[in-house]
């Protein structure tokens, strides 16, 4: 069990591992040939790579709020899909990871969705013994961008498989749904960066204390192996836009030594980035607990 956590100004951050799964390596690396990407990441006999669903819990002393950013794929898959994705909830799962850090679902005041693909929001609801859908976090306000909600509730044919109706409907109908605009500020020191190449209206929560910044990377940079600019997922709706967003983002991250919290990287929790001869590379590999906080 990973107990990585960090005191960061008025915030306390906790890595919440919600399980492991596998996705097709080809789809995860888009136009990059397998002979290249398979040098850097292990691939199984079905051509799949291992991925984390690492979420971020943030408590704020200033506001008393407890935010959970994304919540994994949840438990609503049937056996067929559990096998397709080789879903592993023994490695870790949402509720036991929260409990290990001393949190109960009722403690969460805010659910922030980077976006609503199944591996980011499936934990929001579960089926009870009577097969009724229930909300896991009864006290939480939900936050999703307006543009993203529009695309998730009326998806195009290519993206449809990522937006499961049993995930989306309860979120869209939740009475405490807060539809946010781009660049939303949750509170002082915590806002969101909008990106739309992977899916329209994705938001990346960003926490800044003094001159230190930690960003939740969601699907702009799923793993550290995706650092080279053209290594963009085949899943992305607008890969050319991802290229531009990634370059602009990584230049800032290099410049200001941002700490990048990786949601899907099975090996690395946090990285910093450098640029050498025009290429982005990992500078440091850390866990949340290793971030040297200067305040
Ligand atoms: Zn996604």
mmCIF file of N, CA, C and O in Angstrom, residues 2-5 14-16 96-103:
data_model
loop_
_atom_site.group_PDB
_atom_site.id
_atom_site.type_symbol
_atom_site.label_atom_id
_atom_site.label_comp_id
_atom_site.label_asym_id
_atom_site.label_seq_id
_atom_site.Cartn_x
_atom_site.Cartn_y
_atom_site.Cartn_z
ATOM 1 N N UNK A 2 0.588 2.143 -0.885
ATOM 2 C CA UNK A 2 1.372 3.364 -1.026
ATOM 3 C C UNK A 2 0.796 4.449 -0.105
ATOM 4 O O UNK A 2 -0.345 4.834 -0.230
ATOM 5 N N UNK A 3 1.616 4.919 0.805
ATOM 6 C CA UNK A 3 1.128 5.914 1.765
ATOM 7 C C UNK A 3 1.740 7.286 1.506
ATOM 8 O O UNK A 3 1.929 8.076 2.419
ATOM 9 N N UNK A 4 2.055 7.523 0.260
ATOM 10 C CA UNK A 4 2.719 8.759 -0.096
ATOM 11 C C UNK A 4 1.835 9.972 0.199
ATOM 12 O O UNK A 4 0.675 10.018 -0.187
ATOM 13 N N UNK A 5 2.405 10.947 0.895
ATOM 14 C CA UNK A 5 1.660 12.167 1.203
ATOM 15 C C UNK A 5 2.623 13.331 1.374
ATOM 16 O O UNK A 5 3.836 13.146 1.456
ATOM 17 N N UNK A 14 -2.381 13.670 -0.707
ATOM 18 C CA UNK A 14 -2.263 12.222 -0.528
ATOM 19 C C UNK A 14 -2.423 11.540 -1.887
ATOM 20 O O UNK A 14 -3.376 11.833 -2.622
ATOM 21 N N UNK A 15 -1.510 10.614 -2.203
ATOM 22 C CA UNK A 15 -1.681 9.804 -3.419
ATOM 23 C C UNK A 15 -2.689 8.704 -3.102
ATOM 24 O O UNK A 15 -2.538 7.981 -2.124
ATOM 25 N N UNK A 16 -3.719 8.612 -3.920
ATOM 26 C CA UNK A 16 -4.761 7.601 -3.707
ATOM 27 C C UNK A 16 -4.739 6.627 -4.886
ATOM 28 O O UNK A 16 -5.231 6.940 -5.975
ATOM 29 N N UNK A 96 -10.105 1.367 0.125
ATOM 30 C CA UNK A 96 -9.051 0.992 1.072
ATOM 31 C C UNK A 96 -7.913 2.013 1.057
ATOM 32 O O UNK A 96 -7.295 2.269 2.091
ATOM 33 N N UNK A 97 -7.657 2.626 -0.088
ATOM 34 C CA UNK A 97 -6.609 3.662 -0.119
ATOM 35 C C UNK A 97 -7.023 4.891 0.682
ATOM 36 O O UNK A 97 -6.218 5.481 1.401
ATOM 37 N N UNK A 98 -8.300 5.262 0.571
ATOM 38 C CA UNK A 98 -8.786 6.389 1.382
ATOM 39 C C UNK A 98 -8.652 6.049 2.861
ATOM 40 O O UNK A 98 -8.147 6.841 3.664
ATOM 41 N N UNK A 99 -9.083 4.842 3.198
ATOM 42 C CA UNK A 99 -9.060 4.412 4.598
ATOM 43 C C UNK A 99 -7.629 4.390 5.156
ATOM 44 O O UNK A 99 -7.408 4.786 6.299
ATOM 45 N N UNK A 100 -6.694 3.925 4.337
ATOM 46 C CA UNK A 100 -5.295 3.892 4.782
ATOM 47 C C UNK A 100 -4.779 5.275 5.158
ATOM 48 O O UNK A 100 -3.886 5.415 5.977
ATOM 49 N N UNK A 101 -5.330 6.285 4.514
ATOM 50 C CA UNK A 101 -4.924 7.655 4.844
ATOM 51 C C UNK A 101 -5.854 8.273 5.883
ATOM 52 O O UNK A 101 -5.752 9.458 6.188
ATOM 53 N N UNK A 102 -6.803 7.480 6.378
ATOM 54 C CA UNK A 102 -7.687 7.961 7.439
ATOM 55 C C UNK A 102 -8.926 8.705 6.950
ATOM 56 O O UNK A 102 -9.507 9.491 7.695
ATOM 57 N N UNK A 103 -9.344 8.453 5.704
ATOM 58 C CA UNK A 103 -10.531 9.131 5.175
ATOM 59 C C UNK A 103 -11.664 8.150 4.892
ATOM 60 O O UNK A 103 -11.429 7.024 4.446
#
